[in-house]
Coordinates of N, CA and C in Angstrom, one line a residue:
X1 N 0.8 -1.2 0.0 CA 0.0 0.0 0.0 C 0.9 1.2 0.0
X2 N 0.4 2.2 -0.7 CA 1.2 3.4 -0.7 C 0.6 4.4 0.2
X3 N 1.4 5.3 0.7 CA 1.0 6.2 1.7 C 0.1 7.3 1.1
X4 N 0.2 7.5 -0.2 CA -0.6 8.6 -0.8 C -2.0 8.1 -1.1
X5 N -2.2 6.8 -1.3 CA -3.5 6.3 -1.7 C -4.5 6.2 -0.4
X6 N -3.9 6.0 0.7 CA -4.8 5.8 1.9 C -4.2 6.6 3.0
X7 N -5.0 7.1 3.9 CA -4.6 7.9 5.0 C -4.0 7.0 6.1
X8 N -4.5 5.8 6.2 CA -3.9 4.9 7.2 C -3.3 3.8 6.5
X9 N -2.3 3.2 7.1 CA -1.6 2.1 6.5 C -1.4 1.0 7.5
X10 N -1.4 -0.1 7.0 CA -1.2 -1.3 7.9 C 0.1 -1.9 7.5
X11 N 1.0 -2.1 8.4 CA 2.3 -2.7 8.1 C 2.6 -3.9 8.9
X12 N 3.3 -4.8 8.3 CA 3.8 -5.9 9.1 C 5.3 -5.7 9.3
X13 N 5.7 -5.7 10.5 CA 7.1 -5.5 10.8 C 7.5 -6.3 12.0
X14 N 8.7 -6.5 12.1 CA 9.2 -7.3 13.2 C 9.2 -6.5 14.5
X15 N 8.9 -7.1 15.5 CA 8.9 -6.4 16.8 C 9.4 -7.4 17.9
X16 N 9.4 -6.9 19.1 CA 9.9 -7.7 20.2 C 8.8 -8.7 20.6
X17 N 7.5 -8.5 20.3 CA 6.5 -9.4 20.7 C 6.4 -10.6 19.8
X18 N 6.9 -10.4 18.7 CA 6.8 -11.5 17.7 C 7.5 -11.1 16.4
X19 N 7.7 -12.1 15.6 CA 8.4 -11.7 14.3 C 7.6 -10.8 13.5
X20 N 6.3 -11.0 13.5 CA 5.4 -10.1 12.7 C 4.3 -9.6 13.6
X21 N 4.1 -8.4 13.8 CA 3.0 -7.8 14.6 C 2.3 -6.9 13.7
X22 N 1.0 -6.9 13.8 CA 0.1 -6.0 13.0 C 0.2 -4.6 13.6
X23 N 0.5 -3.7 12.9 CA 0.6 -2.3 13.4 C -0.4 -1.4 12.5
X24 N -1.2 -0.7 13.2 CA -2.2 0.2 12.6 C -1.7 1.6 12.8
X25 N -1.4 2.2 11.8 CA -1.0 3.6 11.9 C -2.0 4.5 11.3
X26 N -2.4 5.5 12.0 CA -3.5 6.4 11.5 C -2.9 7.7 11.3
X27 N -3.5 8.5 10.5 CA -3.1 9.9 10.3 C -3.7 10.6 11.4
X28 N -3.3 11.8 11.8 CA -3.8 12.6 12.9 C -5.3 13.0 12.8
X29 N -5.8 13.3 11.6 CA -7.2 13.7 11.5 C -8.2 12.6 11.8
X30 N -8.1 11.4 11.2 CA -9.0 10.4 11.6 C -8.9 10.0 13.0
X31 N -7.7 10.0 13.6 CA -7.6 9.6 15.0 C -8.3 10.7 15.9
X32 N -8.2 11.9 15.5 CA -8.9 13.0 16.3 C -10.4 12.8 16.1
X33 N -10.9 12.4 14.9 CA -12.3 12.2 14.7 C -12.8 11.0 15.5
X34 N -12.0 10.0 15.5 CA -12.3 8.8 16.3 C -12.4 9.1 17.8
X35 N -11.4 9.9 18.3 CA -11.4 10.3 19.7 C -12.6 11.1 20.0
X36 N -12.9 12.0 19.1 CA -14.1 12.9 19.3 C -15.4 12.1 19.3
X37 N -15.5 11.1 18.4 CA -16.6 10.2 18.3 C -16.7 9.4 19.6
X38 N -15.6 8.9 20.1 CA -15.6 8.2 21.4 C -16.0 9.1 22.5
X39 N -15.5 10.3 22.5 CA -15.9 11.3 23.6 C -17.4 11.6 23.5
X40 N -17.9 11.7 22.3 CA -19.4 12.0 22.1 C -20.2 10.8 22.6
X41 N -19.7 9.6 22.2 CA -20.4 8.4 22.7 C -20.4 8.3 24.2
X42 N -19.2 8.6 24.8 CA -19.2 8.6 26.2 C -20.1 9.7 26.8
X43 N -20.1 10.9 26.2 CA -21.0 11.9 26.7 C -22.5 11.5 26.6
X44 N -22.8 10.8 25.4 CA -24.2 10.3 25.2 C -24.5 9.3 26.3
X45 N -23.5 8.4 26.5 CA -23.8 7.4 27.5 C -24.0 8.0 28.9
X46 N -23.2 9.0 29.2 CA -23.4 9.7 30.5 C -24.7 10.4 30.5
X47 N -25.1 11.0 29.4 CA -26.4 11.7 29.4 C -27.5 10.7 29.5
X48 N -27.4 9.6 28.9 CA -28.4 8.5 29.1 C -28.5 8.0 30.5
X49 N -27.3 7.8 31.1 CA -27.2 7.4 32.5 C -27.9 8.5 33.4
X50 N -27.6 9.8 33.1 CA -28.2 10.8 33.9 C -29.7 10.9 33.7
X51 N -30.1 10.7 32.4 CA -31.6 10.7 32.2 C -32.2 9.5 32.9
X52 N -31.6 8.3 32.9 CA -32.1 7.2 33.6 C -32.1 7.4 35.1
X53 N -31.1 8.1 35.7 CA -31.0 8.4 37.1 C -32.2 9.4 37.4
X54 N -32.4 10.4 36.5 CA -33.4 11.3 36.8 C -34.8 10.7 36.7
X55 N -35.0 9.7 35.7 CA -36.2 9.0 35.6 C -36.5 8.2 36.9
X56 N -35.4 7.6 37.4 CA -35.5 6.8 38.6 C -35.8 7.7 39.8
X57 N -35.2 8.8 39.9 CA -35.5 9.8 40.9 C -37.0 10.3 40.8
X58 N -37.4 10.5 39.6 CA -38.8 10.9 39.4 C -39.8 9.8 39.8
X59 N -39.4 8.6 39.5 CA -40.3 7.4 39.9 C -40.3 7.3 41.4
X60 N -39.1 7.5 42.1 CA -39.1 7.5 43.5 C -39.9 8.6 44.1
X61 N -39.8 9.8 43.5 CA -40.6 10.9 44.0 C -42.1 10.7 43.9
X62 N -42.5 10.1 42.7 CA -43.9 9.8 42.6 C -44.3 8.7 43.6
X63 N -43.5 7.7 43.8 CA -43.8 6.7 44.8 C -43.9 7.3 46.2
X64 N -43.0 8.2 46.5 CA -43.1 8.9 47.8 C -44.3 9.7 47.9
X65 N -44.7 10.4 46.8 CA -45.9 11.2 46.8 C -47.1 10.3 47.0
X66 N -47.1 9.2 46.3 CA -48.3 8.3 46.5 C -48.3 7.7 47.9
X67 N -47.2 7.4 48.5 CA -47.2 6.9 49.8 C -47.7 8.0 50.8
X68 N -47.2 9.2 50.6 CA -47.7 10.3 51.4 C -49.2 10.5 51.3
X69 N -49.7 10.4 50.0 CA -51.2 10.5 49.8 C -51.9 9.4 50.5
X70 N -51.4 8.2 50.4 CA -52.0 7.1 51.1 C -52.0 7.3 52.6
X71 N -50.9 7.8 53.1 CA -50.8 8.0 54.6 C -51.8 9.1 55.0
X72 N -51.9 10.2 54.1 CA -52.9 11.2 54.4 C -54.3 10.7 54.4
X73 N -54.6 9.8 53.4 CA -55.9 9.2 53.3 C -56.2 8.4 54.6
X74 N -55.2 7.6 55.0 CA -55.3 6.8 56.2 C -55.5 7.6 57.4
X75 N -54.7 8.7 57.5 CA -54.9 9.6 58.7 C -56.3 10.2 58.7
X76 N -56.8 10.6 57.5 CA -58.1 11.2 57.4 C -59.2 10.2 57.8
X77 N -59.0 8.9 57.3 CA -60.0 7.9 57.7 C -59.9 7.6 59.2
X78 N -58.7 7.6 59.8 CA -58.6 7.4 61.2 C -59.2 8.5 62.0
X79 N -59.0 9.7 61.5 CA -59.6 10.9 62.2 C -61.1 10.8 62.1
X80 N -61.6 10.4 61.0 CA -63.1 10.3 60.8 C -63.6 9.2 61.7
X81 N -62.9 8.0 61.8 CA -63.3 7.0 62.7 C -63.3 7.4 64.1
X82 N -62.3 8.2 64.5 CA -62.2 8.7 65.9 C -63.3 9.6 66.2
X83 N -63.6 10.5 65.2 CA -64.7 11.5 65.4 C -66.0 10.7 65.5
X84 N -66.2 9.7 64.7 CA -67.5 8.9 64.8 C -67.5 8.2 66.1
X85 N -66.4 7.6 66.6 CA -66.4 6.9 67.9 C -66.7 7.9 69.0
X86 N -66.1 9.1 68.9 CA -66.3 10.2 69.9 C -67.8 10.6 69.9
X87 N -68.4 10.8 68.7 CA -69.8 11.1 68.6 C -70.7 10.0 69.2
X88 N -70.3 8.8 68.9 CA -71.1 7.7 69.4 C -71.0 7.6 71.0
X89 N -69.7 7.8 71.5 CA -69.5 7.8 72.9 C -70.3 9.0 73.6
X90 N -70.3 10.1 72.9 CA -71.0 11.3 73.4 C -72.5 11.0 73.4
X91 N -73.0 10.4 72.3 CA -74.5 10.1 72.3 C -74.8 9.0 73.3
X92 N -73.9 8.1 73.5 CA -74.2 7.1 74.6 C -74.2 7.7 76.0
X93 N -73.2 8.6 76.2 CA -73.2 9.2 77.5 C -74.4 10.1 77.7
X94 N -74.8 10.8 76.7 CA -76.0 11.6 76.7 C -77.3 10.7 77.0
X95 N -77.4 9.6 76.3 CA -78.5 8.7 76.6 C -78.5 8.2 78.0
X96 N -77.3 7.8 78.5 CA -77.1 7.3 79.9 C -77.5 8.4 80.9
X97 N -77.1 9.7 80.6 CA -77.4 10.8 81.5 C -78.9 11.0 81.5
X98 N -79.6 10.9 80.3 CA -81.0 11.1 80.2 C -81.7 10.0 80.9
X99 N -81.2 8.7 80.8 CA -81.8 7.6 81.5 C -81.7 7.8 83.0
X100 N -80.5 8.2 83.5 CA -80.4 8.5 84.9 C -81.3 9.6 85.4
X101 N -81.4 10.7 84.6 CA -82.3 11.7 85.0 C -83.7 11.3 85.1
X102 N -84.1 10.4 84.1 CA -85.5 9.9 84.1 C -85.7 9.0 85.3
X103 N -84.7 8.1 85.6 CA -84.8 7.3 86.8 C -84.8 8.1 88.1
X104 N -84.1 9.2 88.1 CA -84.1 10.1 89.3 C -85.5 10.7 89.4
X105 N -86.1 11.1 88.3 CA -87.4 11.8 88.3 C -88.4 10.7 88.8
X106 N -88.3 9.5 88.3 CA -89.2 8.5 88.7 C -89.1 8.1 90.2
X107 N -87.8 8.1 90.7 CA -87.6 7.8 92.1 C -88.1 9.0 93.0
X108 N -88.0 10.2 92.5 CA -88.5 11.4 93.2 C -90.1 11.3 93.2
X109 N -90.7 10.9 92.1 CA -92.1 10.8 92.0 C -92.6 9.7 93.0
X110 N -91.9 8.6 93.0 CA -92.3 7.5 93.9 C -92.1 7.9 95.3
X111 N -91.0 8.6 95.6 CA -90.8 9.1 97.0 C -91.9 10.1 97.4
X112 N -92.3 10.9 96.5 CA -93.4 11.9 96.7 C -94.7 11.2 96.9
X113 N -95.0 10.1 96.1 CA -96.2 9.3 96.3 C -96.2 8.6 97.6
X114 N -95.0 8.1 98.0 CA -94.9 7.4 99.3 C -95.1 8.4 100.4
X115 N -94.5 9.6 100.3 CA -94.7 10.6 101.3 C -96.2 11.0 101.4
X116 N -96.8 11.1 100.3 CA -98.3 11.5 100.3 C -99.1 10.4 100.9
X117 N -98.8 9.1 100.6 CA -99.5 8.0 101.2 C -99.2 7.9 102.7
X118 N -98.0 8.2 103.1 CA -97.7 8.2 104.5 C -98.4 9.3 105.2
X119 N -98.5 10.5 104.6 CA -99.3 11.6 105.1 C -100.8 11.3 105.2
X120 N -101.3 10.6 104.2 CA -102.7 10.2 104.3 C -102.9 9.1 105.4
X121 N -102.0 8.2 105.5 CA -102.1 7.2 106.5 C -102.0 7.8 107.9
X122 N -101.1 8.8 108.1 CA -101.0 9.5 109.3 C -102.3 10.3 109.6
X123 N -102.8 10.9 108.6 CA -104.1 11.7 108.8 C -105.2 10.7 109.1
X124 N -105.3 9.5 108.5 CA -106.3 8.6 108.8 C -106.1 8.0 110.2
X125 N -104.9 7.8 110.6 CA -104.6 7.3 112.0 C -105.0 8.4 113.0
X126 N -104.7 9.6 112.6 CA -105.1 10.8 113.5 C -106.6 10.9 113.6
X127 N -107.3 10.7 112.5 CA -108.7 10.8 112.5 C -109.3 9.6 113.3
X128 N -108.7 8.4 113.1 CA -109.2 7.3 113.9 C -108.9 7.5 115.4
X129 N -107.8 8.0 115.7 CA -107.5 8.3 117.1 C -108.4 9.4 117.7
X130 N -108.7 10.4 116.9 CA -109.7 11.4 117.3 C -111.1 10.8 117.5
X131 N -111.5 9.9 116.6 CA -112.8 9.2 116.7 C -112.8 8.4 117.9
X132 N -111.7 7.7 118.2 CA -111.7 6.9 119.4 C -111.8 7.7 120.7
X133 N -111.1 8.8 120.7 CA -111.1 9.8 121.8 C -112.5 10.3 122.0
X134 N -113.2 10.6 120.9 CA -114.6 11.1 120.9 C -115.5 10.1 121.4
X135 N -115.3 8.8 120.9 CA -116.2 7.7 121.4 C -116.0 7.5 122.9
X136 N -114.7 7.5 123.3 CA -114.5 7.3 124.7 C -115.1 8.5 125.6
X137 N -114.9 9.7 125.0 CA -115.5 10.8 125.7 C -117.0 10.7 125.8
X138 N -117.6 10.3 124.7 CA -119.1 10.1 124.7 C -119.5 9.0 125.6
X139 N -118.7 7.9 125.6 CA -119.1 6.8 126.5 C -119.0 7.3 128.0
X140 N -118.0 8.0 128.3 CA -117.8 8.5 129.7 C -118.9 9.5 130.0
X141 N -119.3 10.3 129.0 CA -120.3 11.3 129.3 C -121.7 10.7 129.4
X142 N -121.9 9.5 128.8 CA -123.2 8.9 128.9 C -123.3 8.0 130.2
X143 N -122.3 7.9 130.9 CA -122.3 7.1 132.1 C -122.1 5.7 131.9
X144 N -121.6 5.3 130.8 CA -121.3 3.9 130.5 C -119.8 3.7 130.4
X145 N -119.2 3.5 131.5 CA -117.7 3.4 131.5 C -117.2 2.1 130.8
X146 N -118.0 1.1 130.7 CA -117.4 -0.1 130.1 C -118.0 -0.3 128.6
X147 N -118.2 0.8 127.9 CA -118.7 0.8 126.6 C -117.7 0.1 125.6
X148 N -116.5 0.3 125.8 CA -115.5 -0.3 124.9 C -115.5 -1.8 125.1
X149 N -115.6 -2.3 126.3 CA -115.7 -3.8 126.6 C -116.9 -4.3 126.0
X150 N -118.1 -3.6 126.1 CA -119.3 -4.1 125.5 C -119.3 -4.1 124.0
X151 N -118.6 -3.2 123.4 CA -118.5 -3.1 122.0 C -117.7 -4.3 121.5
X152 N -116.6 -4.6 122.2 CA -115.8 -5.8 121.8 C -116.6 -7.1 121.9
X153 N -117.4 -7.2 123.0 CA -118.2 -8.4 123.1 C -119.2 -8.6 122.0
X154 N -119.8 -7.5 121.7 CA -120.8 -7.5 120.6 C -120.1 -7.9 119.3
X155 N -119.0 -7.3 119.0 CA -118.3 -7.6 117.8 C -117.9 -9.1 117.7
X156 N -117.5 -9.7 118.9 CA -117.1 -11.1 118.9 C -118.4 -12.0 118.6
X157 N -119.5 -11.6 119.2 CA -120.7 -12.3 119.0 C -121.2 -12.3 117.5
X158 N -121.0 -11.1 116.9 CA -121.4 -10.9 115.5 C -120.5 -11.7 114.6
X159 N -119.2 -11.8 115.0 CA -118.3 -12.5 114.2 C -118.6 -14.0 114.3
X160 N -119.0 -14.5 115.5 CA -119.3 -15.9 115.7 C -120.6 -16.3 114.9
X161 N -121.6 -15.4 114.9 CA -122.8 -15.7 114.2 C -122.6 -15.5 112.7
X162 N -122.0 -14.4 112.3 CA -121.6 -14.2 110.9 C -122.8 -13.8 110.0
X163 N -123.9 -13.5 110.5 CA -125.1 -13.2 109.6 C -125.2 -11.7 109.6
X164 N -125.6 -11.1 108.4 CA -125.8 -9.7 108.3 C -127.0 -9.1 109.1
X165 N -128.0 -10.0 109.4 CA -129.2 -9.5 110.1 C -128.8 -9.1 111.5
X166 N -127.8 -9.7 112.0 CA -127.4 -9.4 113.4 C -126.8 -8.0 113.5
X167 N -126.5 -7.4 112.4 CA -125.8 -6.1 112.5 C -126.8 -4.9 112.7
X168 N -128.1 -5.2 112.6 CA -129.1 -4.2 112.7 C -129.3 -3.7 114.2
X169 N -129.2 -2.5 114.3 CA -129.4 -1.9 115.7 C -128.3 -2.2 116.7
X170 N -127.2 -2.7 116.3 CA -126.2 -3.1 117.3 C -125.5 -1.9 117.9
X171 N -125.3 -0.9 117.1 CA -124.4 0.2 117.5 C -125.3 1.4 118.0
X172 N -126.5 1.2 118.2 CA -127.3 2.3 118.6 C -127.1 2.5 120.1
X173 N -126.9 3.7 120.5 CA -126.7 4.1 121.9 C -128.0 4.7 122.4
X174 N -128.4 4.2 123.6 CA -129.6 4.8 124.2 C -129.2 5.6 125.3
X175 N -129.7 6.8 125.3 CA -129.3 7.7 126.4 C -130.3 7.7 127.5

């Protein structure tokens, strides 16, 4: 090959590695173009690696945003559940307080009814005691000191006979 016909030449020459070694000799312009092409390929590879790293970072950021959105949704659901539980507990406490107030009102009404019944019983006992005192005073005033004993004897006789006809004229007092 001649040096004028090609810019690069391949020569076989003896060297210390062997009797014939292939030697590629290039002219400076194609070597510079090859180095530039290699540098551009390396820059392209670096740009692709950077783009891949950026895509990976974007995917991680999107995954993080999705995780944060899910955490926010979970926190909102938990807050809603807590609010519902609090509202239910408040409603239950209100119902219990209302039931206790109703039970207290019923207990007060029952106590009032019992107090009224006791007052009526005391009034009846007082009226009966007054009637007994009046009957005793009338018996003493009529000169019949043993009227109470006679009344008890007549009641016993009436109870033993048990007929309604015997009740006629039993309690008439003759002065």
